[in-house]
Amino acid sequence: MAVFDSPEEAFGALRPVCVRLTKRQTVENVEALQAQLRTVSDSALQELQQYVLFPLRFTLKTPGPKRERLIQSVVECLTFVLASTCVREQELLQELFSELSGCLYSPSSQKPAAVSEELKLAVIQGLSTLMHSAYGDVILTFYEPSILPRLGFAVSLLLGLAEQEKSKQIKIAALKCLQVLLLQCDCDDHPRPLDEPEQEQLGDLFASFLPGISTALSRIITGDFKQGHSIVVSSLKTFYKTVGFVMADEQLGRVSKVQAKPAVEHRVAELMVHREANWVKNTGDKLTVLIKKVTEWVSGHPHWKVRLELIELIEALLLKCSRSLVKSAGSLLKALVGLLNDESPEVQAQCNKVLRLLADQKVVVGSRAFADVLSENLHSLATSLPRLMNSQDDQGKFSTLSLLLGYLKLLGPKVNFVLNSAAHLQRLSKALIQVLELEVADVKIVEERRWNSDHLSASPASPAARPSSHIQRRYFRFFTDDRIFLLLRQVCQLLGFYGNLYLLVDHFLDLYHESAVYRKQAAMILNELVAGAAGLEVENLHENHIKTSPEELREIVTSLLEEYTSQENWYLVTCIEAEEMEEELTVKQSGLQAITSGAHTCQVTSFPAFSKPSPTICSMNSNIWQICIQLEGIGHFAYALGTDFRLLLMSALYPVLEKAGDQTLLISQAATSAMMDICHACGYDSPQHLINQNSDYLVNGISLNLRHLSLHPHTPKVLEVMLQNSGASLLPLVADVVQDVLAALDQFYDKRAASFVSVLHALLAALVQWFPDPSDLRPPQEHSIGEEGRHLSERPATLQKGPENPTTAEDIEQFLLSYLKEKDVADGNVSDFDEEEEQSGPPKVDENDTGPHVKPPLPLQIQIATDVMGRCIHLLSDKSLKIRLKGFPPPDEGGPRLHLVPAARALLP
């Protein structure tokens, strides 16, 4: 089809259809005109714009009833013309605006006319196209006070469609058209950037519609979730763009106190609004109610795009209307920080971005009004926190703690205003203590034992960036969601980072001492406070904040370390074995903390040491968790101090090694993790390297404590762990200590034999590992031949014949004679004459021996092994099976050493 580029050719093609439509208004004629318009270029159509619009406008103005299909066709054709041309006259723009709006006017009611959905959608699209077609400054001349009634009618019409229509398409189109009418659409060229007088003019004009727009949009936003997320998103965008434009602080600051009299009719002048101080205050108060309602509702919307748009609303209103909507700041900030831990990563990222922006521009901290509102919110939350933690479900707790975390992030250093209030600090701490209460009724905690002596090298060797990477799984009494525990840790870390660390540590130490019920929770909080004070993984939104100095942090860690490793907090009853019970009760001088179990819960009770109550499952579980948390705290301290923790190794390493050798699995695992954290913080390659580099200090401590064994009953465990996780270089250092152990064994064989025998057993195992027997290095074939009879080193060779040399009667006779002879030797039925006769055989002479044979001194490891095996003889008759088994070294640890044969024979029954 040919395209008419010149106005003359286009006029010749369009004139017949325009005349025909003017004479007879039918759908066919309108469609014919629209078809002919497609053959005309935009430049030619621009010249003939009013000529083409005349029959269309004439059809709309003709009195009398018209078919909806005809009106729809006319509006669609008119929209096509406007989309291809520009409206350059103010009068034409106003007339077309009124004519299009009138298509949906119902004289009998204030609601939109009851017409088809297709016609409504066509009119909405026509209005939107009309406003976009306005050329240059024509759009600004349209927004004069005289247009206020017609503009108000269109706004109410669009709001009615958006709120009452069932069609999702019409709702969204009406909201977008409303944004176009209010010059708040997303188009880059509509309108052009406005100068200050133009902004004030439009702001005064739109202020007349602000109450109706904000009220209607709030009803749409808080409507049924089933209406779809896109409608809510469009409503939110229209809401905050309109409110942000009319209530902008920048505009309101330039508004004069005296209203100029507009040159309009009196009725129109009454509709005008002057945005003076009283109006701003009253409107801000009313908007506060709507904003609170909107933010609370949208915060729980199931669709993430709606919550994302809420963040845009908060950002726009806080940045543009911080003074005019100061009373809404509390609701806005509450909604913002509540989305900080949203399940959607997009919402989380945008929320963090806005928080960072608010902190950089000091919107909260730099504004005393905002800071006061936020502090008041934090005061209120701290007051109600214990009740909320006790009454809410896991999701409610998660939302409340997310809110608390956000407040702390926004307030930053100003959180001390709340912490300095004793009442609020007490409520905040009691809420944290309450929600962190552990479930200690599980029998598996005390039941799991460390039966084998695993080396520390069996722990994960990869360096952990954070001690939390291997925090033990624990179960809490008041929640099961792991996200809540993570939030609690983040809250405590932020308190340690921004708060007064000395104040917080003293307060929670008081709770630690106050009751055994609070001790585990207080220790967890103290651990996170120190980790947060280091600031290594805390998101700092306030760059000017001064962190705790390393010297102050080291002083606090030193005091906490002394508290954790004190006798009353370190040596707790964790099992019911007789020897272990006696050790714990001996160490605890100040009293025994136990937990008596009730029907449904566990209560902590303090017993005097002399009463020696029987510990319950709850008491032992509680003690196990307390020790684990304190060990975890030592790992946190090392993480916080880094290489400065080397200065505290003298007081930390020995207690940790004690617990690494504990028979309770959880305690041993926690101690191993603490060892790994210390290695990573202090620059050691492995726990073995850590032990070797500090072995002199450890051996000295063991030697001193063995002299006062009643006060230090766990000393053998330290030596046992050292032997299991060290090398041959340790042997010269522990040689004297082994003699001290043997002496202590002689002194306490009736009370502490099990612990000493366990150490000696570990010693022999270490000697075998450090000094392997050369005979064990023979080929595997040879090694496997005599595996079954490796203890009988003098077994006759006649029984070792293979299938090629069958055993004869003489061989069997010789074997029986040798067996009877060895049995007599073992039973002690051998006379001195027989021994001398046995030993009087001619010695073998080495042909290469050129001089007298001088017996060399025994190696140190042989001397130690001989002494140990000699001292274990009297333990073979002990009534304890455990001691008997430990006292007799297994074959792979005694080994067929030539020098140990007499000692090994002495141990044989």
PDB file of N, CA and C in Angstrom, residues 247 249 280-281 284-285 288 291 317-318 321-333 363 367-374 377:
ATOM      1  N   MET A 247       5.108  16.382  49.310  1.00  0.00           N
ATOM      2  CA  MET A 247       5.638  16.634  50.654  1.00  0.00           C
ATOM      3  C   MET A 247       7.154  16.768  50.665  1.00  0.00           C
ATOM      4  N   ASP A 249      10.702  18.037  51.145  1.00  0.00           N
ATOM      5  CA  ASP A 249      11.256  19.088  52.016  1.00  0.00           C
ATOM      6  C   ASP A 249      11.823  20.242  51.200  1.00  0.00           C
ATOM      7  N   VAL A 280       1.128  21.323  56.388  1.00  0.00           N
ATOM      8  CA  VAL A 280       2.148  20.270  56.351  1.00  0.00           C
ATOM      9  C   VAL A 280       2.045  19.398  57.598  1.00  0.00           C
ATOM     10  N   LYS A 281       1.856  20.035  58.752  1.00  0.00           N
ATOM     11  CA  LYS A 281       1.781  19.270  59.994  1.00  0.00           C
ATOM     12  C   LYS A 281       0.545  18.372  60.016  1.00  0.00           C
ATOM     13  N   GLY A 284       0.887  15.634  57.391  1.00  0.00           N
ATOM     14  CA  GLY A 284       1.877  14.645  57.825  1.00  0.00           C
ATOM     15  C   GLY A 284       1.321  13.706  58.882  1.00  0.00           C
ATOM     16  N   ASP A 285       0.517  14.236  59.813  1.00  0.00           N
ATOM     17  CA  ASP A 285      -0.086  13.382  60.839  1.00  0.00           C
ATOM     18  C   ASP A 285      -1.033  12.354  60.222  1.00  0.00           C
ATOM     19  N   THR A 288       0.875   9.715  58.365  1.00  0.00           N
ATOM     20  CA  THR A 288       1.550   8.782  59.272  1.00  0.00           C
ATOM     21  C   THR A 288       0.694   7.554  59.521  1.00  0.00           C
ATOM     22  N   ILE A 291       0.744   5.508  56.252  1.00  0.00           N
ATOM     23  CA  ILE A 291       2.055   4.886  56.006  1.00  0.00           C
ATOM     24  C   ILE A 291       2.284   3.721  56.953  1.00  0.00           C
ATOM     25  N   LEU A 317      10.780   8.232  50.631  1.00  0.00           N
ATOM     26  CA  LEU A 317      10.186   9.095  51.650  1.00  0.00           C
ATOM     27  C   LEU A 317      11.201   9.545  52.688  1.00  0.00           C
ATOM     28  N   LEU A 318      12.140   8.668  53.073  1.00  0.00           N
ATOM     29  CA  LEU A 318      13.140   9.076  54.061  1.00  0.00           C
ATOM     30  C   LEU A 318      14.110  10.101  53.497  1.00  0.00           C
ATOM     31  N   CYS A 321      11.483  13.385  52.280  1.00  0.00           N
ATOM     32  CA  CYS A 321      10.509  13.968  53.206  1.00  0.00           C
ATOM     33  C   CYS A 321      10.915  13.731  54.661  1.00  0.00           C
ATOM     34  N   SER A 322      12.184  13.840  54.951  1.00  0.00           N
ATOM     35  CA  SER A 322      12.656  13.536  56.304  1.00  0.00           C
ATOM     36  C   SER A 322      12.118  14.507  57.348  1.00  0.00           C
ATOM     37  N   ARG A 323      11.832  15.746  56.963  1.00  0.00           N
ATOM     38  CA  ARG A 323      11.307  16.731  57.929  1.00  0.00           C
ATOM     39  C   ARG A 323       9.790  16.760  57.936  1.00  0.00           C
ATOM     40  N   SER A 324       9.176  16.700  56.763  1.00  0.00           N
ATOM     41  CA  SER A 324       7.715  16.798  56.706  1.00  0.00           C
ATOM     42  C   SER A 324       7.038  15.532  57.218  1.00  0.00           C
ATOM     43  N   LEU A 325       7.689  14.385  57.079  1.00  0.00           N
ATOM     44  CA  LEU A 325       7.116  13.108  57.540  1.00  0.00           C
ATOM     45  C   LEU A 325       7.946  12.516  58.674  1.00  0.00           C
ATOM     46  N   VAL A 326       8.414  13.364  59.564  1.00  0.00           N
ATOM     47  CA  VAL A 326       9.277  12.881  60.638  1.00  0.00           C
ATOM     48  C   VAL A 326       8.547  11.898  61.549  1.00  0.00           C
ATOM     49  N   LYS A 327       7.245  12.055  61.707  1.00  0.00           N
ATOM     50  CA  LYS A 327       6.491  11.146  62.567  1.00  0.00           C
ATOM     51  C   LYS A 327       6.311   9.768  61.924  1.00  0.00           C
ATOM     52  N   SER A 328       6.499   9.700  60.622  1.00  0.00           N
ATOM     53  CA  SER A 328       6.409   8.410  59.936  1.00  0.00           C
ATOM     54  C   SER A 328       7.737   7.675  59.919  1.00  0.00           C
ATOM     55  N   ALA A 329       8.787   8.331  60.413  1.00  0.00           N
ATOM     56  CA  ALA A 329      10.112   7.716  60.348  1.00  0.00           C
ATOM     57  C   ALA A 329      10.159   6.393  61.108  1.00  0.00           C
ATOM     58  N   GLY A 330       9.466   6.335  62.252  1.00  0.00           N
ATOM     59  CA  GLY A 330       9.489   5.103  63.033  1.00  0.00           C
ATOM     60  C   GLY A 330       8.927   3.917  62.264  1.00  0.00           C
ATOM     61  N   SER A 331       7.776   4.127  61.620  1.00  0.00           N
ATOM     62  CA  SER A 331       7.162   3.041  60.843  1.00  0.00           C
ATOM     63  C   SER A 331       8.021   2.667  59.645  1.00  0.00           C
ATOM     64  N   LEU A 332       8.582   3.676  58.987  1.00  0.00           N
ATOM     65  CA  LEU A 332       9.409   3.398  57.809  1.00  0.00           C
ATOM     66  C   LEU A 332      10.673   2.641  58.176  1.00  0.00           C
ATOM     67  N   LEU A 333      11.346   3.085  59.241  1.00  0.00           N
ATOM     68  CA  LEU A 333      12.575   2.412  59.649  1.00  0.00           C
ATOM     69  C   LEU A 333      12.293   1.016  60.180  1.00  0.00           C
ATOM     70  N   VAL A 363      21.325  10.134  57.363  1.00  0.00           N
ATOM     71  CA  VAL A 363      19.907  10.504  57.444  1.00  0.00           C
ATOM     72  C   VAL A 363      19.386  10.286  58.855  1.00  0.00           C
ATOM     73  N   SER A 367      20.300  13.306  61.782  1.00  0.00           N
ATOM     74  CA  SER A 367      19.049  13.966  62.131  1.00  0.00           C
ATOM     75  C   SER A 367      18.686  13.608  63.568  1.00  0.00           C
ATOM     76  N   ARG A 368      18.658  14.597  64.404  1.00  0.00           N
ATOM     77  CA  ARG A 368      18.341  14.333  65.805  1.00  0.00           C
ATOM     78  C   ARG A 368      16.926  13.799  65.955  1.00  0.00           C
ATOM     79  N   ALA A 369      16.016  14.292  65.107  1.00  0.00           N
ATOM     80  CA  ALA A 369      14.624  13.827  65.193  1.00  0.00           C
ATOM     81  C   ALA A 369      14.542  12.350  64.846  1.00  0.00           C
ATOM     82  N   PHE A 370      15.210  11.942  63.761  1.00  0.00           N
ATOM     83  CA  PHE A 370      15.199  10.535  63.369  1.00  0.00           C
ATOM     84  C   PHE A 370      15.877   9.677  64.426  1.00  0.00           C
ATOM     85  N   ALA A 371      17.003  10.154  64.945  1.00  0.00           N
ATOM     86  CA  ALA A 371      17.718   9.384  65.965  1.00  0.00           C
ATOM     87  C   ALA A 371      16.865   9.211  67.218  1.00  0.00           C
ATOM     88  N   ASP A 372      16.143  10.263  67.583  1.00  0.00           N
ATOM     89  CA  ASP A 372      15.270  10.156  68.757  1.00  0.00           C
ATOM     90  C   ASP A 372      14.132   9.158  68.511  1.00  0.00           C
ATOM     91  N   VAL A 373      13.566   9.194  67.314  1.00  0.00           N
ATOM     92  CA  VAL A 373      12.496   8.247  66.991  1.00  0.00           C
ATOM     93  C   VAL A 373      13.017   6.818  67.036  1.00  0.00           C
ATOM     94  N   LEU A 374      14.197   6.620  66.452  1.00  0.00           N
ATOM     95  CA  LEU A 374      14.769   5.273  66.416  1.00  0.00           C
ATOM     96  C   LEU A 374      15.132   4.793  67.816  1.00  0.00           C
ATOM     97  N   ASN A 377      12.019   3.789  69.517  1.00  0.00           N
ATOM     98  CA  ASN A 377      11.585   2.475  69.047  1.00  0.00           C
ATOM     99  C   ASN A 377      12.391   1.356  69.700  1.00  0.00           C
TER     100      ASN A 377
END
